[in-house]
Coordinates of C-alpha atoms and ligand atoms in Angstrom, one line a residue:
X1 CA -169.7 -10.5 -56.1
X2 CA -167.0 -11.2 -53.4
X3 CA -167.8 -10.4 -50.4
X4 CA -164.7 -8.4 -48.6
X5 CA -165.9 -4.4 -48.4
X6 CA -165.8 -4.4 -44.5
X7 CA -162.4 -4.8 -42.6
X8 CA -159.8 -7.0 -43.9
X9 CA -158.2 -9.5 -41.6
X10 CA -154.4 -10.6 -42.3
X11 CA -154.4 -13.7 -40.5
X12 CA -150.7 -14.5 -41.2
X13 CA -148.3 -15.3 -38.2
X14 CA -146.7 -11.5 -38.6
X15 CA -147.0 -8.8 -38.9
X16 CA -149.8 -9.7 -36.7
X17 CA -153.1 -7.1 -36.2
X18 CA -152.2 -3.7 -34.4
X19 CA -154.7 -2.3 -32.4
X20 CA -156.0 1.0 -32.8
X21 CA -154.7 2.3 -29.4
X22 CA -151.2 1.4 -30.6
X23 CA -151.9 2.9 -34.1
X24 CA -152.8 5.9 -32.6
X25 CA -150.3 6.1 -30.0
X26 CA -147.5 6.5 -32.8
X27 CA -149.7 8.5 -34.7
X28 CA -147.9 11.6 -33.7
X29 CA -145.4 14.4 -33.9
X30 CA -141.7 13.2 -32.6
X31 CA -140.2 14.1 -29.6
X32 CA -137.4 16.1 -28.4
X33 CA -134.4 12.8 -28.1
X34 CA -131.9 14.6 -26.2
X35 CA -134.6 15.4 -23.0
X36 CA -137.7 15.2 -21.7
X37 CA -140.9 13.3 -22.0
X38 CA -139.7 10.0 -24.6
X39 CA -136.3 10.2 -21.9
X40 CA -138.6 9.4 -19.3
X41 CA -140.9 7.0 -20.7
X42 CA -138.0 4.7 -21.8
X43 CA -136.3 4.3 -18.6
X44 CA -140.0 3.2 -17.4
X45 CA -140.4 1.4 -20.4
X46 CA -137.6 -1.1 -19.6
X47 CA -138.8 -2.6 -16.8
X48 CA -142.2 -3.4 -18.5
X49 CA -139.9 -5.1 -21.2
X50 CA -138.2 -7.0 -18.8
X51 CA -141.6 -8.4 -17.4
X52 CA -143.3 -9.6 -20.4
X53 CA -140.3 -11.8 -21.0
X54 CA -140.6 -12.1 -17.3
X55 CA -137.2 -11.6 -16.5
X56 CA -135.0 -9.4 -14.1
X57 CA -131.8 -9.6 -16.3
X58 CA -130.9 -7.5 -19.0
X59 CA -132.5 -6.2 -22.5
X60 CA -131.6 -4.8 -25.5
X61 CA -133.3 -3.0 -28.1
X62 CA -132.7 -3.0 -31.7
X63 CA -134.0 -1.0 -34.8
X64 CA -134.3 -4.3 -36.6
X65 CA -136.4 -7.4 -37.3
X66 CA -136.3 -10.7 -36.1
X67 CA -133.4 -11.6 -38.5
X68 CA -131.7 -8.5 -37.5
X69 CA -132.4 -9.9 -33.9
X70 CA -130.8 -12.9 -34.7
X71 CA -128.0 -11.3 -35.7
X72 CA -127.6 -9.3 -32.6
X73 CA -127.8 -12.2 -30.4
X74 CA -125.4 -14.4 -32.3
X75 CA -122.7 -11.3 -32.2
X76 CA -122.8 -10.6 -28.7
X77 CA -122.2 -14.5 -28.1
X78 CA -119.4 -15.6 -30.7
X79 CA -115.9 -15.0 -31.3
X80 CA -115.4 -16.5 -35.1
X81 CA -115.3 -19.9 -35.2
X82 CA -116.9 -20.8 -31.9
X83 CA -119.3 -23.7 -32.3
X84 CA -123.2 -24.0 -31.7
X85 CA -125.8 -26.4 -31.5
X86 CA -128.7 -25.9 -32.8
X87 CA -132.4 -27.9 -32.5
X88 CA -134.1 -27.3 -35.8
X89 CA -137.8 -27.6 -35.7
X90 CA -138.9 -26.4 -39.0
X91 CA -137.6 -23.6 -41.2
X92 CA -137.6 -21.0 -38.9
X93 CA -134.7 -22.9 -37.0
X94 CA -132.8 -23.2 -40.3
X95 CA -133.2 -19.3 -40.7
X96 CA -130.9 -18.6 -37.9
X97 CA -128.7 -21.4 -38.2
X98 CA -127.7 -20.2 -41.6
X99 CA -127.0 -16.8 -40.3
X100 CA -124.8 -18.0 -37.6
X101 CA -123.0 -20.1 -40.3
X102 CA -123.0 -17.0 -42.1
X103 CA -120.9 -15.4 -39.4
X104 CA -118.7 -17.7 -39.3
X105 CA -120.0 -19.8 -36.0
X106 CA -119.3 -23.6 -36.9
X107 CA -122.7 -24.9 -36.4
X108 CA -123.7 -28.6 -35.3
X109 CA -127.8 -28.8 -36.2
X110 CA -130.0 -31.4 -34.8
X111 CA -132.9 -31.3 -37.4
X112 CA -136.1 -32.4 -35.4
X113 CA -138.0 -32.5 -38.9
X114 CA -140.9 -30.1 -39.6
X115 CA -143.4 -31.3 -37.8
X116 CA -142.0 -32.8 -34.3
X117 CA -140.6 -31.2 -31.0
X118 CA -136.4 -31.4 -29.9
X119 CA -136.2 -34.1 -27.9
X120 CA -134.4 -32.8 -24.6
X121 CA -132.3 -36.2 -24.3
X122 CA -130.8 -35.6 -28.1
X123 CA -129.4 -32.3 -26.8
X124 CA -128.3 -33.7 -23.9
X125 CA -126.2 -36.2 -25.9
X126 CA -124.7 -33.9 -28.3
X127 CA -123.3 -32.0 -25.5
X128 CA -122.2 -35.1 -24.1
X129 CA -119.9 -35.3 -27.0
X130 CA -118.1 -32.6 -26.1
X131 CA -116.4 -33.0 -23.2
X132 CA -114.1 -29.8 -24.1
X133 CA -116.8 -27.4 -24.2
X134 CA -116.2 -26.0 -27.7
X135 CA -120.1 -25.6 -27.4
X136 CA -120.7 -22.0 -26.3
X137 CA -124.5 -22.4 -26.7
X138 CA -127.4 -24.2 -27.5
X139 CA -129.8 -22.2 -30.2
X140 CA -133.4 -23.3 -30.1
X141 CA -136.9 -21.4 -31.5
X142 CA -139.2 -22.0 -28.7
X143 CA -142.4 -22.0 -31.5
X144 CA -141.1 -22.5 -35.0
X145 CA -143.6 -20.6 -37.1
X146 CA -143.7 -22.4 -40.1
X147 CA -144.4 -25.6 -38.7
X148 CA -146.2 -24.6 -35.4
X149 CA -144.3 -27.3 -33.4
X150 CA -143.5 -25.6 -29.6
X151 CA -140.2 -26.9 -27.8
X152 CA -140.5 -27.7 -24.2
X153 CA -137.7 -24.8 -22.6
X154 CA -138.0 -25.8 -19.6
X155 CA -137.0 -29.6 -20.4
X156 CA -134.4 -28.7 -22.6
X157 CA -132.4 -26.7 -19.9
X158 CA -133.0 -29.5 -17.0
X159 CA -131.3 -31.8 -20.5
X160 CA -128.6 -29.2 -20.8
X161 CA -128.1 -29.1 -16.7
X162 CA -127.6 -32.8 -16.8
X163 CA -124.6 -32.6 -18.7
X164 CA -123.2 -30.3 -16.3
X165 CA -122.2 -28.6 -20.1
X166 CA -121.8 -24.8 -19.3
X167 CA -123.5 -23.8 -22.6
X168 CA -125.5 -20.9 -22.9
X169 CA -129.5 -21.5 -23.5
X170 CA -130.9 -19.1 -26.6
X171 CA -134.2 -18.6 -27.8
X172 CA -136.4 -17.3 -30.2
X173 CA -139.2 -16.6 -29.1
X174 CA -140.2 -14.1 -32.0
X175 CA -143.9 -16.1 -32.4
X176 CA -144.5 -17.0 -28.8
X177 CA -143.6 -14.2 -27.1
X178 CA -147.1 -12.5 -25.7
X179 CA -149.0 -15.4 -26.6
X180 CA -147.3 -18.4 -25.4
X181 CA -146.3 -18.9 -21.5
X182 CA -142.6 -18.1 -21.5
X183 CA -140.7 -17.5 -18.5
X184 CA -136.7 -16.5 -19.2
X185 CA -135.4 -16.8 -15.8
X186 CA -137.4 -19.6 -14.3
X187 CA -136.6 -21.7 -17.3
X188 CA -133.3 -20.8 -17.4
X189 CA -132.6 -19.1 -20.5
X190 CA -129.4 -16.8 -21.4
X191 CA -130.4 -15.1 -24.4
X192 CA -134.1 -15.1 -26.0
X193 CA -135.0 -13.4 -29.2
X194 CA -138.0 -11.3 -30.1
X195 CA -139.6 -8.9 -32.5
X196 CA -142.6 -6.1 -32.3
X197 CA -144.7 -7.2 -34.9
X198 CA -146.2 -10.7 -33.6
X199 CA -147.3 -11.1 -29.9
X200 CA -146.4 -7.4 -29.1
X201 CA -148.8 -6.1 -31.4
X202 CA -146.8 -3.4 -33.0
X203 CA -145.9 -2.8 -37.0
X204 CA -142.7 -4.9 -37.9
X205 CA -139.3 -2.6 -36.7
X206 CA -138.0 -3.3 -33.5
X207 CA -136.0 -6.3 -32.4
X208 CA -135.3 -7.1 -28.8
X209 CA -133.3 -9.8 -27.1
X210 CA -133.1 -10.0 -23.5
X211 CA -129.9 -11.6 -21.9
X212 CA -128.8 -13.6 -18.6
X213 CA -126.2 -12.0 -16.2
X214 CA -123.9 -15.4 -17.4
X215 CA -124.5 -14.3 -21.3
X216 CA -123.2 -10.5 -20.5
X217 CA -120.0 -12.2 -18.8
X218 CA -119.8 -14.2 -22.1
X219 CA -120.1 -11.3 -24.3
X220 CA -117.4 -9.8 -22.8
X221 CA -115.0 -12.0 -24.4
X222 CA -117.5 -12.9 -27.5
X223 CA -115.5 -11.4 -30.7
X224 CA -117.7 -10.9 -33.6
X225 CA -119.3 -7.8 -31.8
X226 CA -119.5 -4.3 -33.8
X227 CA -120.8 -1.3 -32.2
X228 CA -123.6 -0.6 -33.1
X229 CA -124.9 -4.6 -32.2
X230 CA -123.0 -4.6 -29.0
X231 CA -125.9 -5.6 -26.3
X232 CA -123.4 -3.9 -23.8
X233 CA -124.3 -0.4 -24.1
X234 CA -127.8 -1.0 -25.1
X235 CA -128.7 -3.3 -22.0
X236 CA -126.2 -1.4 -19.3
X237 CA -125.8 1.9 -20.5
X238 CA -126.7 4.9 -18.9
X239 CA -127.0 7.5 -21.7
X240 CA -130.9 7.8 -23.6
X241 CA -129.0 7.5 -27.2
X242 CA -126.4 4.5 -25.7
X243 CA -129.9 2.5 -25.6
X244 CA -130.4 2.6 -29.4
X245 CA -127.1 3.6 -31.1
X246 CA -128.2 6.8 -32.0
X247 CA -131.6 8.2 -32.6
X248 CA -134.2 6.6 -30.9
X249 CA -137.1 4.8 -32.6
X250 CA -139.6 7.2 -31.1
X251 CA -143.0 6.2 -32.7
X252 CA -142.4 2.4 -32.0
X253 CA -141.3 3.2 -28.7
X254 CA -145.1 5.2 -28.0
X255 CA -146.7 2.1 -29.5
X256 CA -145.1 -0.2 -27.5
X257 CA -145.7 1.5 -24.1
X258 CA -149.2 1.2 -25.4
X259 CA -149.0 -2.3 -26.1
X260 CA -147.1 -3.6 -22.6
X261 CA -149.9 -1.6 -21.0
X262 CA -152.4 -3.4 -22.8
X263 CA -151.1 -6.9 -21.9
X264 CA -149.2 -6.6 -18.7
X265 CA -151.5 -3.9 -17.0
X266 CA -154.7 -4.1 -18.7
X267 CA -155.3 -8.3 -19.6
X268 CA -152.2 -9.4 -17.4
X269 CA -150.0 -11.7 -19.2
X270 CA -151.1 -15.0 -17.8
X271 CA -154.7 -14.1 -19.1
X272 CA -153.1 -12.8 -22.9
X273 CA -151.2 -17.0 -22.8
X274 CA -155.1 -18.2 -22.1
X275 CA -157.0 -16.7 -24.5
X276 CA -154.1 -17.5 -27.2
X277 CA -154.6 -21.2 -25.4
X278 CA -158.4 -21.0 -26.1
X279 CA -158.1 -19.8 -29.2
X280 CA -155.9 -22.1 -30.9
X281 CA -158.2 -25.0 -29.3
X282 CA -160.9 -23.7 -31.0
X283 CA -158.7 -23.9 -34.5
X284 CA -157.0 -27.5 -33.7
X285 CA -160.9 -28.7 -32.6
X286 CA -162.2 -27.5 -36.6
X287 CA -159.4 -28.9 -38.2
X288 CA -160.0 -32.2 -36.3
X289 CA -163.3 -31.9 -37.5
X290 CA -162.7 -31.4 -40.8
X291 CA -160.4 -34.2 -40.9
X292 CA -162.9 -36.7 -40.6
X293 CA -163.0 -38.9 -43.2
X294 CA -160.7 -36.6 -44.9
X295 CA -157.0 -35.8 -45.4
X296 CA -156.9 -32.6 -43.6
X297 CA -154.7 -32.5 -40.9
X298 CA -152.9 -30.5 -38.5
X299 CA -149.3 -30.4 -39.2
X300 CA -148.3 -31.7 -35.0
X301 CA -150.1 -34.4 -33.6
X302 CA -149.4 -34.3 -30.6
X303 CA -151.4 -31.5 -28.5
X304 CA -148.9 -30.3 -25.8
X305 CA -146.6 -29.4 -28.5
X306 CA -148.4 -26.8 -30.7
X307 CA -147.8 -23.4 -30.3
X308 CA -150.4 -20.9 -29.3
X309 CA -150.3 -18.4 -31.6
X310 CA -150.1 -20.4 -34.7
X311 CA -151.4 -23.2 -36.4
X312 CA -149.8 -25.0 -39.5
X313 CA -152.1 -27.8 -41.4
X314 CA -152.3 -29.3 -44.6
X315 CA -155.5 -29.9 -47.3
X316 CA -154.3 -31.5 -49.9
X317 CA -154.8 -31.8 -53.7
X318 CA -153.8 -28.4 -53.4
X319 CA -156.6 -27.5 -51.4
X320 CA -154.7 -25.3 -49.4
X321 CA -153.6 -22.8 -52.0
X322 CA -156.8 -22.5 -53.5
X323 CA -158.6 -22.2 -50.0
X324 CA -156.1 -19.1 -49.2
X325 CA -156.6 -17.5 -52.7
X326 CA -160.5 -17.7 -52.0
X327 CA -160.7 -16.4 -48.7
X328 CA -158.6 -13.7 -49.9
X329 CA -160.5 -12.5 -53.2
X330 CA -163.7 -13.6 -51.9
X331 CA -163.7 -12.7 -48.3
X332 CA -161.4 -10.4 -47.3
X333 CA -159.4 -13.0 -44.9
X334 CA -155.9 -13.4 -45.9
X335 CA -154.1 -16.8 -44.2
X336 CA -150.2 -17.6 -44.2
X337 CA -148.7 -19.3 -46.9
X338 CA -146.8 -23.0 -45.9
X339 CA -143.4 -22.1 -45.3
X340 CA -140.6 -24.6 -45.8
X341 CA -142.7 -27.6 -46.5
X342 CA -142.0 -27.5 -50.2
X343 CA -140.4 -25.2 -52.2
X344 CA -142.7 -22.9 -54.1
X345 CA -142.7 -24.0 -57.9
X346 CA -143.7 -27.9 -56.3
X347 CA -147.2 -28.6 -56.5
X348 CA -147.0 -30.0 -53.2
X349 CA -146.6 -26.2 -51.8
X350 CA -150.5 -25.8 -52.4
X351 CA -151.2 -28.4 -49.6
X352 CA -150.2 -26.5 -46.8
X353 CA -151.2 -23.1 -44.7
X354 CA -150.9 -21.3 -42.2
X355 CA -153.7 -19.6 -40.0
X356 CA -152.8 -16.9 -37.6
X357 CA -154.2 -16.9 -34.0
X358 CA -151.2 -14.3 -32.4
X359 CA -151.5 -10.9 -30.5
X360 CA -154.6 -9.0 -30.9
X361 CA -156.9 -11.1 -31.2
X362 CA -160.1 -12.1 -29.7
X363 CA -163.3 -15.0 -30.4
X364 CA -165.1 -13.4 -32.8
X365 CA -161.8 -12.7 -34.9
X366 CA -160.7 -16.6 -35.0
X367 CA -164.2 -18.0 -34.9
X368 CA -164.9 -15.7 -38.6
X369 CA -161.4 -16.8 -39.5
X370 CA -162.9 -20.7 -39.1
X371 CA -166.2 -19.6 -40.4
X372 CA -165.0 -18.1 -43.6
X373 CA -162.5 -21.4 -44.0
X374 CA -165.5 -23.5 -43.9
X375 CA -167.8 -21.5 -46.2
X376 CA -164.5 -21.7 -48.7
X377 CA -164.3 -25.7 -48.5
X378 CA -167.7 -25.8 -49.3
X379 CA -167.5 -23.3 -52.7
X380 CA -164.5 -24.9 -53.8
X381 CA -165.9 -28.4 -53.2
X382 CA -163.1 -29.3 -50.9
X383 CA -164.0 -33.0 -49.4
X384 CA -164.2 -32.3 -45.4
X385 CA -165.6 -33.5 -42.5
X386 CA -168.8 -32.2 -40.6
X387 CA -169.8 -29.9 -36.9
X388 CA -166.0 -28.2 -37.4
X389 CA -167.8 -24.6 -36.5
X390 CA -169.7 -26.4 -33.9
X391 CA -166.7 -28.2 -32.2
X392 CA -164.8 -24.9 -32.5
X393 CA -167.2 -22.8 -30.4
X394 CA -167.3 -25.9 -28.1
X395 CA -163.4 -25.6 -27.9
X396 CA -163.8 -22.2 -26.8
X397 CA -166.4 -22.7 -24.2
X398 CA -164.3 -25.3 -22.5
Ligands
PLP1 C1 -141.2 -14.1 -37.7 C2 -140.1 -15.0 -37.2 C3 -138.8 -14.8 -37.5 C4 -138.3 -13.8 -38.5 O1 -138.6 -12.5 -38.1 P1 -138.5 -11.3 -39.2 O2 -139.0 -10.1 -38.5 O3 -139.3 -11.7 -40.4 O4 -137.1 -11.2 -39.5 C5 -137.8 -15.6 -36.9 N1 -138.2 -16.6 -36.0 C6 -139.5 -16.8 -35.7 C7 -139.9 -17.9 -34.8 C8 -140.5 -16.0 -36.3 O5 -141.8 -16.3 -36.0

């Protein structure tokens, strides 16, 4: 008999695991949207938003998902025809440069592979190359979800400054934001991406992306705009429905006060970045483990450029696949699928995965998560190596 009756645990990198207190926050009747009570909480709302991308600039809300997200930030930007750069680090990258193509953007991509960080001085050149400007900004994901690799910000915008290239600096931050440290106005970014349903904590709906004083002088000009994705009125209006386009997204809204004051008030957002630290040691120290004297690896080598909230790795033979199907049907643990390592009909697809480690979270969650992985390998006979459980709670201990 399987053994899942108890609580399942989707341990894919979104929609991540709400808690309760946000649950129950939206579980209610909706408000009044021309005055009162959701009027007020907004307006205090904001500033909260600001702060967990730790900025003082300007936000925008959107009734979307990350793609619509995407969207929004690649509008406000453009006129048609504009060019881009974009730093691909694994599919996630591709995502959005094929919606800005889409739009018509012409866009120049830099693929960094699917398992490797942008190298800051590669940017640098590329903008080199255009002593004209045509470049109106430089699109990067700061962790790609699908291969877990994390892009140093912070050295890509000293690269861009170097140039003396007035380019814009975008973002996505959609897995790393409330997990990973990010910090929009010390590093210099113009426009950053995000989404409610990874390190916020909230069911998927609500796209946000926060944008530099220099990117709302840009927009100003930027053609592609329509009205209801203009960041204009959303970020600098002063009417309640001018925020949203119309009616609010009241419930989301409830859960996310609930979730800000959960991370910014409650944890503090440099302790939410340490325990997602901690917690994805403890899952790179097991699969080193379980690499020895087998082919399981983690999909980056190099430490300082893993994200925090996710971990891509690879057991092959297909041992991925099977592993995920197991946990699933036998132990009520679902893990993320490989995405854009091989296409899915490729037997090759079965050797990789994905395991979660994003928002609400805590030891006992990622630890089972580990646990259950290692009680999978041995039912299926997968070949790894030995003390994985042992190095993991060692990991977390410090
Ligand atoms: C999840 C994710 C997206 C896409 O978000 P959707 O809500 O699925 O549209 C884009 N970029 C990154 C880095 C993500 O993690």
């Amino acid at each position: 008999m399987p053994i899942t009756t108890g609580r399942p645990y989707l341990a894919i990198p979104g929609p991540s695991v709400s808690p309760d207190r946000v649950l129950n926050a939206m579980h209610r009747t909706a408000p009044n949207i021309y005055e009162g009570e959701i009027v007020e909480m907004t307006k205090a709302l904001i500033p909260d938003l600001k702060r967990v991308a730790m900025t003082s600039q300007n936000v925008a809300i959107y009734i979307a998902n990350g793609h619509g997200a995407w969207e929004a930030a690649n509008l406000n930007m453009f006129s048609r025809g504009d060019k881009a750069l974009l730093a691909a680090t694994g599919r996630f990258g591709h995502g959005w440069a094929e919606a800005a193509r889409a739009m018509g953007v012409q866009l120049e991509m830099i693929d960094f592979g699917k398992a490797s960080p942008a190298d800051p001085e590669r940017i640098a050149d590329a903008l080199r190359r255009d002593p004209g400007h045509e470049i109106k900004a430089v699109l990067v994901t700061h962790v790609d979800t699908a291969s877990s690799a994390r892009n140093d910000i912070k050295a890509i915008r000293s690269a861009i400054d170097s140039t003396g290239h007035p380019a814009l600096l975008a973002v996505d931050a959609i897995a790393s934001l409330g997990c990973d440290e990010l910090r929009m106005d010390e590093w210099g970014i113009d426009v950053l991406v995000g989404a409610s349903q990874k390190g916020l904590m909230l069911p998927p709906g609500l796209g946000f992306v926060w944008f530099s004083d220099k990117a709302l002088e840009v927009s100003r000009s930027a053609d592609l705009v329509t009205p209801y994705w203009d960041w204009k009125p959303r970020g600098t209006g002063t009417e309640f429905w001018q925020y949203f386009g119309g009616t609010a997204p009241t419930h989301h809204l409830y859960g996310l006060r609930e979730s800000l004051t959960m991370i910014l008030d409650e944890e503090g957002l440099e302790n939410v970045w340490d325990r997602h630290r901690r917690l994805a040691g403890s899952v790179w120290a097991a699969f080193d483990a379980w690499g020895i004297e087998s082919s399981i690896r983690l999909n980056v080598a190099d430490t300082a450029s893993r994200g925090w909230s996710v971990t891509a790795a690879t057991i092959p033979d297909g041992g991925a696949g099977a592993l995920r199907r197991w946990l699933e049907a036998e132990a009520g643990v679902t893990l993320g699928i490989g995405l854009g390592m091989a296409l899915p009909h490729e037997p090759a697809y079965q050797d990789f995965l994905r395991v979660a480690h994003m928002g609400h979270v805590n030891a006992h969650m990622t630890l089972g998560v580990l646990a259950t992985m290692e009680a999978g390998m041995q039912a299926l006979g997968i070949v790894h190596g030995p003390g994985a459980l042992e190095a993991a709670a060692g990991a977390l201990v410090g």
